[in-house]
Amino acid sequence: MPQPSASPAQVTAAEISRIAGVTRATVSNWRRRHDDFPAPSGGTDSSPLYDLEAVRAWLASRGHTSAASPSEELRTTLRLHAQDGGGTPEDLLLLVLAAADRSPEELTAAVRLPDADLAARAQRDAAAAADAVPAAEAVRYEPGDAPVLRALYACVRDEGGQAALAVLAERELEDSAASGAYQTPAPLADLLARLIPGSAARVLDPACGSGALLAAAARRGASELYGQDTLPVQARRSAVSLMLTAPEATVTVHAADSLRADAFPGLLADAVLCNPPFGDRDWGHDELAYDPRWAYGVPPRAESELAWVQHALSHLTPGAHAALLLPPATAGRASGRRVRAELVRSGALRAVIALPPGASVPLHVGLQIWVLQRPEPGGPERKSVLFVDTAADAATAAGHGGTTTVSGRTRGGSRSAAPDWDGITARALDAWRAFTESPDTFEGEPGVAHAVGIVDLLDDVVDLTPTRLVRASRAEIDPAELSAEVDATRRGLVEAARSLGRTAGQEAWSAAGSTARQWRTATASDLTRGGALTLLRNLPDSVRTRAQAASGGTGGGGRPETRPVLTGSDIATGSGPTGDPMGLDDDTAPVIAVGDVLVRAVASTEGPMARVAEEADAGALLGPHVHLFRPDPARLDAWFLAGFLGAEENIAGASTGSTVLTVSPGRLRVPLLPLEEQRRYGEAFRHVHELRAEARRATRLAEQTARLLAGGLTGGQLLPSREPAGTAEAGGRGGDSPH
């Protein structure tokens, strides 16, 4: 890395708020109230910049130590380093890989080295990792690079290699002006990987991005991972990320356009997983018109998705499967009819699974998963294609094992902005497994899953939209069973509405006075240092790998199937632990106990951010995106703690990031109140929790009742009342109908 200049570092007001662990509003107040607050040293009137050292001195004079998380420190240091003419984030990728292999003690020792010694140490570490990353270029560090090297080592030590890698990739994506780069959500990546039957050792992702799909395949046993991405930054990030996630796997990643410049022309994989770019008209239609991959027809210019489908099929061994995430238009657009027809006719298309909006970017569109299988010469004849609508409410399948009624949760859950991954995954995998075991006798689930014969699909439009094809099966629902289900659900709704009314009227809330109450606060980090609080989290991948190696374990735990996992989605929706234990280890993952305070690690306004663990949560493993706060009950009330930790303003002040806001747990603030007063607040917060739970239950049952009624009326199983509301009263007065 080139030697940076000695210009003073400058920070924005937002960065000051993160350094101090306060909100932006607090920084604005400091600027207005304190004459000695550092004056802007650059920037503009609307976006001023401040001298970093002057700001730190001012904060220190008032007892404000840095509350920024290690990843935020790295993010700020990288920006300042680039501002001073330093190197690019790419220069640090090898160092992340090397640092992730070091113990926390070794990383702490590196952080404390003088600048020149630190640069030399980083030089040796990066050189040692160079052979592991394909086409890695040598890099040289100078003493002037010490601040960013120190921040990187600290970030890897405290938050893991993946956290440091995400910061570097984020910065490089900004620098390269790349757009359209989105990470596949982990639950969706796991679902795609689990749709591949059997064990797949060799897996390809031709649009690998950050490597989420290949990482999911590695968690399921894949030992050879092949990736390609058109963005060099994503290819580099994917390579390093996969080496951190799956150190035992063979990783090969290339940077090039897979359709125009296939980096693996002779590769036949056991599985292909892919979330390709959507709506790309410049995918190479003209130059690739005679490409041998188009065995099912030349994809039209507007159908790049069908080019990716055939690219995936061309890389499969006969009989192997692929799972691709595609936009819904691919299933029905007129221009793709001929290619779709050939995919169906040949038996290459095995299933189309509709996802609800919000499952992945673009969030307003319900995407689809296409499951494909490369035909085998002389293989079995395929007579049908499976269609699953994971967004359909299982309540419409009354009497077919789809729901519980009064106090239970529906299998699909209520519709909310946060996807119900437990319900989505269960519905998709249950139908897919039953279909693959016996395609010819598969009965499906009315309104949810339906197998349609190939002959029935080959009409003039070849529309493969699951919602349309699944709804056609709802005529199979028994009218008497649906009527009984409606009555039971309606009675549950009436009782839930009464319970909600009782809960809402229990408490009387009084005003605090003419002004809002003020109190002294402490950060969670302060409380942890004082022994009032213990903060637990999952170990970073690199640390977990070392711990497993030291104990002779192989990962995954000795009995992961016996322990449920509590996720951030469970906190948001108020459900019990629903997560998949795959990838967690019983020996290293924290185990939840009654009275623990659980806080979601990603900020959101959808649902509560925190809750107190109860009996139903005890014994579950802590999910990867949840922070666990274990209070000393003699000093902190759990419900008091949960109420203030999950407060909207508190979460906002402790969150960092751009599109995804990550909560830094140590920066959350808690009022310093006597225990007796804490308990009064705790009871109030417990009441708020119960009110929210009753409201969710009533809302869920109202939605379920409405859908049952609407589905029964439109499906022909239910009849409207003989007389509309109010008619009987009017009819009792006598007289003829008006003319």
Short mmCIF file of C-alpha atoms in Angstrom, two decimals, residues 372-678:
data_model
loop_
_atom_site.label_atom_id
_atom_site.label_comp_id
_atom_site.label_asym_id
_atom_site.label_seq_id
_atom_site.Cartn_x
_atom_site.Cartn_y
_atom_site.Cartn_z
CA LEU A 372 -34.30 -28.32 -12.61
CA GLN A 373 -32.85 -31.74 -13.33
CA ARG A 374 -30.67 -32.62 -16.29
CA PRO A 375 -32.38 -35.48 -18.18
CA GLU A 376 -30.58 -38.82 -18.14
CA PRO A 377 -30.26 -40.84 -21.35
CA GLY A 378 -32.66 -43.73 -20.92
CA GLY A 379 -33.79 -42.36 -17.59
CA PRO A 380 -37.33 -42.49 -16.16
CA GLU A 381 -40.13 -40.64 -17.92
CA ARG A 382 -41.22 -37.48 -16.09
CA LYS A 383 -44.95 -36.95 -16.33
CA SER A 384 -45.59 -33.94 -14.08
CA VAL A 385 -44.17 -30.74 -12.58
CA LEU A 386 -44.59 -29.69 -8.94
CA PHE A 387 -45.98 -26.23 -8.13
CA VAL A 388 -45.86 -24.81 -4.60
CA ASP A 389 -47.23 -21.50 -3.34
CA THR A 390 -45.39 -20.82 -0.07
CA ALA A 391 -47.23 -17.49 0.22
CA ALA A 392 -50.63 -19.20 0.35
CA ASP A 393 -52.15 -19.33 3.81
CA ALA A 394 -52.30 -22.95 4.92
CA ALA A 395 -55.66 -22.18 6.48
CA THR A 396 -57.19 -22.44 3.02
CA ALA A 397 -56.31 -26.10 3.17
CA ALA A 398 -58.74 -26.80 5.99
CA GLY A 399 -58.94 -30.37 7.12
CA HIS A 400 -55.71 -31.32 5.38
CA GLY A 401 -53.25 -30.91 8.23
CA GLY A 402 -52.51 -27.32 7.37
CA THR A 403 -53.37 -25.33 10.49
CA THR A 404 -54.13 -25.09 14.13
CA THR A 405 -57.09 -22.97 15.07
CA VAL A 406 -57.48 -21.05 18.30
CA SER A 407 -54.23 -20.69 20.22
CA GLY A 408 -51.75 -22.38 17.88
CA ARG A 409 -49.77 -20.80 15.09
CA THR A 410 -50.70 -21.49 11.49
CA ARG A 411 -48.13 -23.42 9.58
CA GLY A 412 -47.65 -20.51 7.23
CA GLY A 413 -47.90 -17.87 9.93
CA SER A 414 -49.45 -14.48 9.48
CA ARG A 415 -48.51 -12.28 6.61
CA SER A 416 -46.05 -9.63 7.69
CA ALA A 417 -43.22 -7.65 6.22
CA ALA A 418 -40.71 -10.11 7.72
CA PRO A 419 -40.83 -13.45 5.85
CA ASP A 420 -41.87 -16.46 7.92
CA TRP A 421 -38.87 -18.54 6.88
CA ASP A 422 -39.87 -21.43 9.10
CA GLY A 423 -43.22 -21.75 7.33
CA ILE A 424 -41.81 -21.05 3.87
CA THR A 425 -39.07 -23.65 4.24
CA ALA A 426 -41.34 -26.29 5.73
CA ARG A 427 -43.97 -25.89 3.05
CA ALA A 428 -41.48 -25.99 0.18
CA LEU A 429 -39.41 -28.91 1.48
CA ASP A 430 -42.39 -31.02 2.60
CA ALA A 431 -43.98 -30.80 -0.84
CA TRP A 432 -40.69 -31.31 -2.72
CA ARG A 433 -39.67 -34.36 -0.70
CA ALA A 434 -43.07 -36.00 -1.07
CA PHE A 435 -43.06 -35.29 -4.80
CA THR A 436 -39.55 -36.66 -5.40
CA GLU A 437 -40.31 -39.82 -3.43
CA SER A 438 -43.33 -40.66 -5.58
CA PRO A 439 -44.15 -38.20 -8.40
CA ASP A 440 -46.87 -40.39 -9.88
CA THR A 441 -48.84 -40.77 -6.63
CA PHE A 442 -48.21 -37.30 -5.17
CA GLU A 443 -51.52 -35.94 -3.84
CA GLY A 444 -50.38 -32.46 -2.87
CA GLU A 445 -52.09 -30.07 -0.50
CA PRO A 446 -55.07 -28.09 -1.79
CA GLY A 447 -54.21 -24.43 -2.11
CA VAL A 448 -50.52 -25.03 -1.34
CA ALA A 449 -48.92 -27.72 -3.54
CA HIS A 450 -50.12 -29.40 -6.71
CA ALA A 451 -48.49 -31.63 -9.34
CA VAL A 452 -49.65 -30.77 -12.88
CA GLY A 453 -49.27 -33.18 -15.77
CA ILE A 454 -46.90 -32.18 -18.56
CA VAL A 455 -49.67 -32.50 -21.15
CA ASP A 456 -51.83 -30.04 -19.21
CA LEU A 457 -49.00 -27.48 -19.11
CA LEU A 458 -48.25 -27.53 -22.84
CA ASP A 459 -51.00 -25.15 -23.96
CA ASP A 460 -50.73 -21.96 -26.00
CA VAL A 461 -49.11 -19.91 -23.21
CA VAL A 462 -47.24 -22.50 -21.06
CA ASP A 463 -47.89 -20.37 -17.98
CA LEU A 464 -45.91 -21.84 -15.08
CA THR A 465 -47.13 -19.44 -12.38
CA PRO A 466 -47.60 -21.49 -9.18
CA THR A 467 -50.38 -19.33 -7.72
CA ARG A 468 -52.62 -19.92 -10.74
CA LEU A 469 -51.95 -23.66 -10.92
CA VAL A 470 -52.18 -24.30 -7.16
CA ARG A 471 -55.48 -22.44 -6.80
CA ALA A 472 -57.01 -24.77 -9.34
CA SER A 473 -56.67 -27.56 -6.76
CA ARG A 474 -58.77 -25.83 -4.10
CA ALA A 475 -61.96 -27.34 -5.47
CA GLU A 476 -60.82 -30.54 -3.72
CA ILE A 477 -61.46 -29.03 -0.25
CA ASP A 478 -64.43 -30.65 1.48
CA PRO A 479 -67.23 -28.07 2.10
CA ALA A 480 -68.25 -29.55 5.48
CA GLU A 481 -64.66 -29.55 6.78
CA LEU A 482 -64.13 -25.97 5.64
CA SER A 483 -67.36 -24.84 7.29
CA ALA A 484 -66.30 -26.45 10.58
CA GLU A 485 -62.89 -24.81 10.34
CA VAL A 486 -64.49 -21.40 9.74
CA ASP A 487 -66.68 -21.79 12.83
CA ALA A 488 -63.74 -22.81 15.05
CA THR A 489 -61.52 -19.99 13.76
CA ARG A 490 -64.31 -17.42 14.13
CA ARG A 491 -64.90 -18.46 17.76
CA GLY A 492 -61.16 -18.13 18.40
CA LEU A 493 -61.22 -14.65 16.88
CA VAL A 494 -64.08 -13.54 19.13
CA GLU A 495 -62.25 -14.76 22.25
CA ALA A 496 -58.98 -13.15 21.10
CA ALA A 497 -60.76 -9.82 20.57
CA ARG A 498 -62.22 -9.98 24.08
CA SER A 499 -58.82 -10.85 25.57
CA LEU A 500 -57.20 -7.96 23.71
CA GLY A 501 -59.81 -5.57 25.09
CA ARG A 502 -59.22 -6.81 28.64
CA THR A 503 -55.44 -6.44 28.31
CA ALA A 504 -55.68 -2.97 26.81
CA GLY A 505 -57.87 -1.76 29.68
CA GLN A 506 -55.82 -3.16 32.56
CA GLU A 507 -53.39 -0.30 33.16
CA ALA A 508 -53.71 3.43 33.71
CA TRP A 509 -50.80 5.47 32.35
CA SER A 510 -50.05 8.90 33.78
CA ALA A 511 -48.03 11.79 32.40
CA ALA A 512 -44.49 12.21 33.75
CA GLY A 513 -45.05 15.93 34.24
CA SER A 514 -44.70 19.06 32.18
CA THR A 515 -41.46 17.75 30.63
CA ALA A 516 -40.13 14.30 29.81
CA ARG A 517 -38.18 12.55 32.54
CA GLN A 518 -34.37 12.67 32.28
CA TRP A 519 -31.93 10.15 33.74
CA ARG A 520 -28.28 9.20 33.72
CA THR A 521 -27.44 6.26 31.49
CA ALA A 522 -24.66 3.74 31.00
CA THR A 523 -23.77 1.70 27.93
CA ALA A 524 -24.14 -2.05 27.91
CA SER A 525 -20.35 -2.22 27.64
CA ASP A 526 -20.06 -0.21 30.88
CA LEU A 527 -22.53 -2.52 32.64
CA THR A 528 -20.63 -5.56 31.35
CA ARG A 529 -17.35 -4.22 32.70
CA GLY A 530 -19.06 -3.56 36.03
CA GLY A 531 -20.35 -7.13 36.27
CA ALA A 532 -24.06 -6.23 36.17
CA LEU A 533 -24.46 -7.73 32.73
CA THR A 534 -22.97 -10.52 30.61
CA LEU A 535 -23.09 -10.23 26.81
CA LEU A 536 -23.08 -13.53 24.91
CA ARG A 537 -23.01 -14.14 21.17
CA ASN A 538 -22.09 -16.82 18.67
CA LEU A 539 -18.39 -17.17 18.04
CA PRO A 540 -17.15 -15.94 14.66
CA ASP A 541 -16.57 -18.75 12.16
CA SER A 542 -12.79 -18.65 12.50
CA VAL A 543 -12.88 -18.77 16.30
CA ARG A 544 -15.45 -21.59 16.25
CA THR A 545 -13.28 -23.58 13.85
CA ARG A 546 -10.28 -23.23 16.17
CA ALA A 547 -12.36 -24.22 19.20
CA GLN A 548 -13.68 -27.31 17.42
CA ALA A 549 -10.19 -28.28 16.30
CA ALA A 550 -8.86 -27.90 19.86
CA SER A 551 -11.62 -30.15 21.19
CA GLY A 552 -11.37 -32.67 18.38
CA GLY A 553 -14.85 -31.78 17.07
CA THR A 554 -15.91 -31.41 13.49
CA GLY A 555 -18.58 -28.75 13.83
CA GLY A 556 -22.31 -28.99 13.90
CA GLY A 557 -22.34 -30.19 17.52
CA GLY A 558 -22.85 -33.62 18.89
CA ARG A 559 -26.64 -33.37 19.05
CA PRO A 560 -27.75 -30.34 17.01
CA GLU A 561 -31.01 -32.00 16.05
CA THR A 562 -32.14 -31.95 19.69
CA ARG A 563 -31.79 -28.19 20.18
CA PRO A 564 -33.98 -25.59 18.48
CA VAL A 565 -32.48 -22.23 17.53
CA LEU A 566 -33.95 -18.85 18.40
CA THR A 567 -33.68 -16.34 15.55
CA GLY A 568 -34.24 -12.64 15.07
CA SER A 569 -37.40 -13.47 13.16
CA ASP A 570 -38.72 -15.33 16.23
CA ILE A 571 -38.29 -12.18 18.32
CA ALA A 572 -40.02 -10.05 15.68
CA THR A 573 -43.00 -12.38 15.30
CA GLY A 574 -43.28 -13.51 18.93
CA SER A 575 -42.86 -17.19 18.06
CA GLY A 576 -40.88 -19.85 19.86
CA PRO A 577 -37.46 -20.99 18.58
CA THR A 578 -37.84 -22.01 14.92
CA GLY A 579 -34.31 -21.77 13.52
CA ASP A 580 -32.31 -24.50 11.82
CA PRO A 581 -29.40 -25.82 13.96
CA MET A 582 -27.36 -26.46 10.81
CA GLY A 583 -24.03 -24.65 11.14
CA LEU A 584 -24.28 -24.16 14.92
CA ASP A 585 -22.40 -26.16 17.51
CA ASP A 586 -23.73 -27.23 20.92
CA ASP A 587 -20.30 -26.80 22.47
CA THR A 588 -19.76 -23.19 21.37
CA ALA A 589 -23.19 -21.66 20.73
CA PRO A 590 -24.69 -19.95 23.82
CA VAL A 591 -27.66 -21.75 25.37
CA ILE A 592 -30.61 -19.52 26.31
CA ALA A 593 -31.82 -19.47 29.92
CA VAL A 594 -34.98 -18.07 31.51
CA GLY A 595 -34.50 -14.35 32.22
CA ASP A 596 -32.02 -13.72 29.39
CA VAL A 597 -32.72 -10.60 27.35
CA LEU A 598 -32.63 -11.27 23.60
CA VAL A 599 -32.07 -8.42 21.13
CA ARG A 600 -32.21 -8.66 17.34
CA ALA A 601 -28.87 -7.86 15.69
CA VAL A 602 -30.40 -6.16 12.62
CA ALA A 603 -32.42 -3.00 13.22
CA SER A 604 -36.01 -2.97 11.94
CA THR A 605 -39.30 -1.27 12.70
CA GLU A 606 -41.22 -4.48 11.99
CA GLY A 607 -42.04 -6.13 15.31
CA PRO A 608 -40.30 -5.77 18.69
CA MET A 609 -36.49 -5.64 18.83
CA ALA A 610 -36.12 -7.32 22.24
CA ARG A 611 -37.80 -9.76 24.60
CA VAL A 612 -37.13 -11.70 27.77
CA ALA A 613 -36.56 -15.45 27.44
CA GLU A 614 -39.27 -17.56 29.05
CA GLU A 615 -39.65 -21.30 29.69
CA ALA A 616 -40.44 -22.03 26.03
CA ASP A 617 -37.09 -20.49 25.00
CA ALA A 618 -34.94 -22.14 27.68
CA GLY A 619 -32.42 -24.62 26.31
CA ALA A 620 -32.54 -23.28 22.75
CA LEU A 621 -29.33 -22.27 20.99
CA LEU A 622 -28.73 -18.59 20.29
CA GLY A 623 -29.22 -17.82 16.59
CA PRO A 624 -26.51 -16.08 14.53
CA HIS A 625 -28.30 -12.69 14.38
CA VAL A 626 -29.33 -12.32 18.02
CA HIS A 627 -27.51 -10.69 20.94
CA LEU A 628 -27.98 -12.24 24.39
CA PHE A 629 -27.79 -10.05 27.52
CA ARG A 630 -27.71 -12.00 30.81
CA PRO A 631 -28.42 -9.59 33.70
CA ASP A 632 -27.43 -10.05 37.33
CA PRO A 633 -30.95 -10.21 38.90
CA ALA A 634 -29.66 -8.54 42.06
CA ARG A 635 -28.75 -5.44 40.03
CA LEU A 636 -30.88 -5.42 36.88
CA ASP A 637 -34.53 -6.32 36.21
CA ALA A 638 -34.81 -8.35 32.98
CA TRP A 639 -38.00 -6.73 31.66
CA PHE A 640 -36.71 -3.25 32.51
CA LEU A 641 -33.56 -4.07 30.56
CA ALA A 642 -35.48 -5.48 27.58
CA GLY A 643 -37.77 -2.45 27.41
CA PHE A 644 -34.96 0.08 27.24
CA LEU A 645 -32.56 -1.98 25.10
CA GLY A 646 -35.28 -2.44 22.47
CA ALA A 647 -36.39 1.20 22.43
CA GLU A 648 -36.51 2.69 18.94
CA GLU A 649 -34.21 5.63 19.69
CA ASN A 650 -31.74 3.40 21.52
CA ILE A 651 -31.57 0.96 18.60
CA ALA A 652 -31.13 3.83 16.11
CA GLY A 653 -28.25 5.30 18.11
CA ALA A 654 -26.44 1.96 18.30
CA SER A 655 -26.92 0.93 14.66
CA THR A 656 -24.46 1.24 11.81
CA GLY A 657 -24.63 0.53 8.09
CA SER A 658 -26.43 1.82 5.02
CA THR A 659 -29.06 -0.53 3.59
CA VAL A 660 -28.78 -3.03 6.47
CA LEU A 661 -28.51 -1.49 9.96
CA THR A 662 -26.49 -3.67 12.32
CA VAL A 663 -26.94 -3.17 16.06
CA SER A 664 -23.71 -2.76 18.08
CA PRO A 665 -24.77 -4.28 21.43
CA GLY A 666 -22.16 -2.56 23.56
CA ARG A 667 -23.43 0.88 22.52
CA LEU A 668 -27.00 0.36 23.72
CA ARG A 669 -27.74 2.55 26.74
CA VAL A 670 -29.64 1.77 29.96
CA PRO A 671 -30.94 4.24 32.60
CA LEU A 672 -29.26 3.99 36.01
CA LEU A 673 -32.24 3.44 38.37
CA PRO A 674 -32.69 1.69 41.72
CA LEU A 675 -33.77 -1.94 41.43
CA GLU A 676 -37.21 -1.29 42.93
CA GLU A 677 -37.92 1.41 40.34
CA GLN A 678 -36.55 -0.86 37.62
#
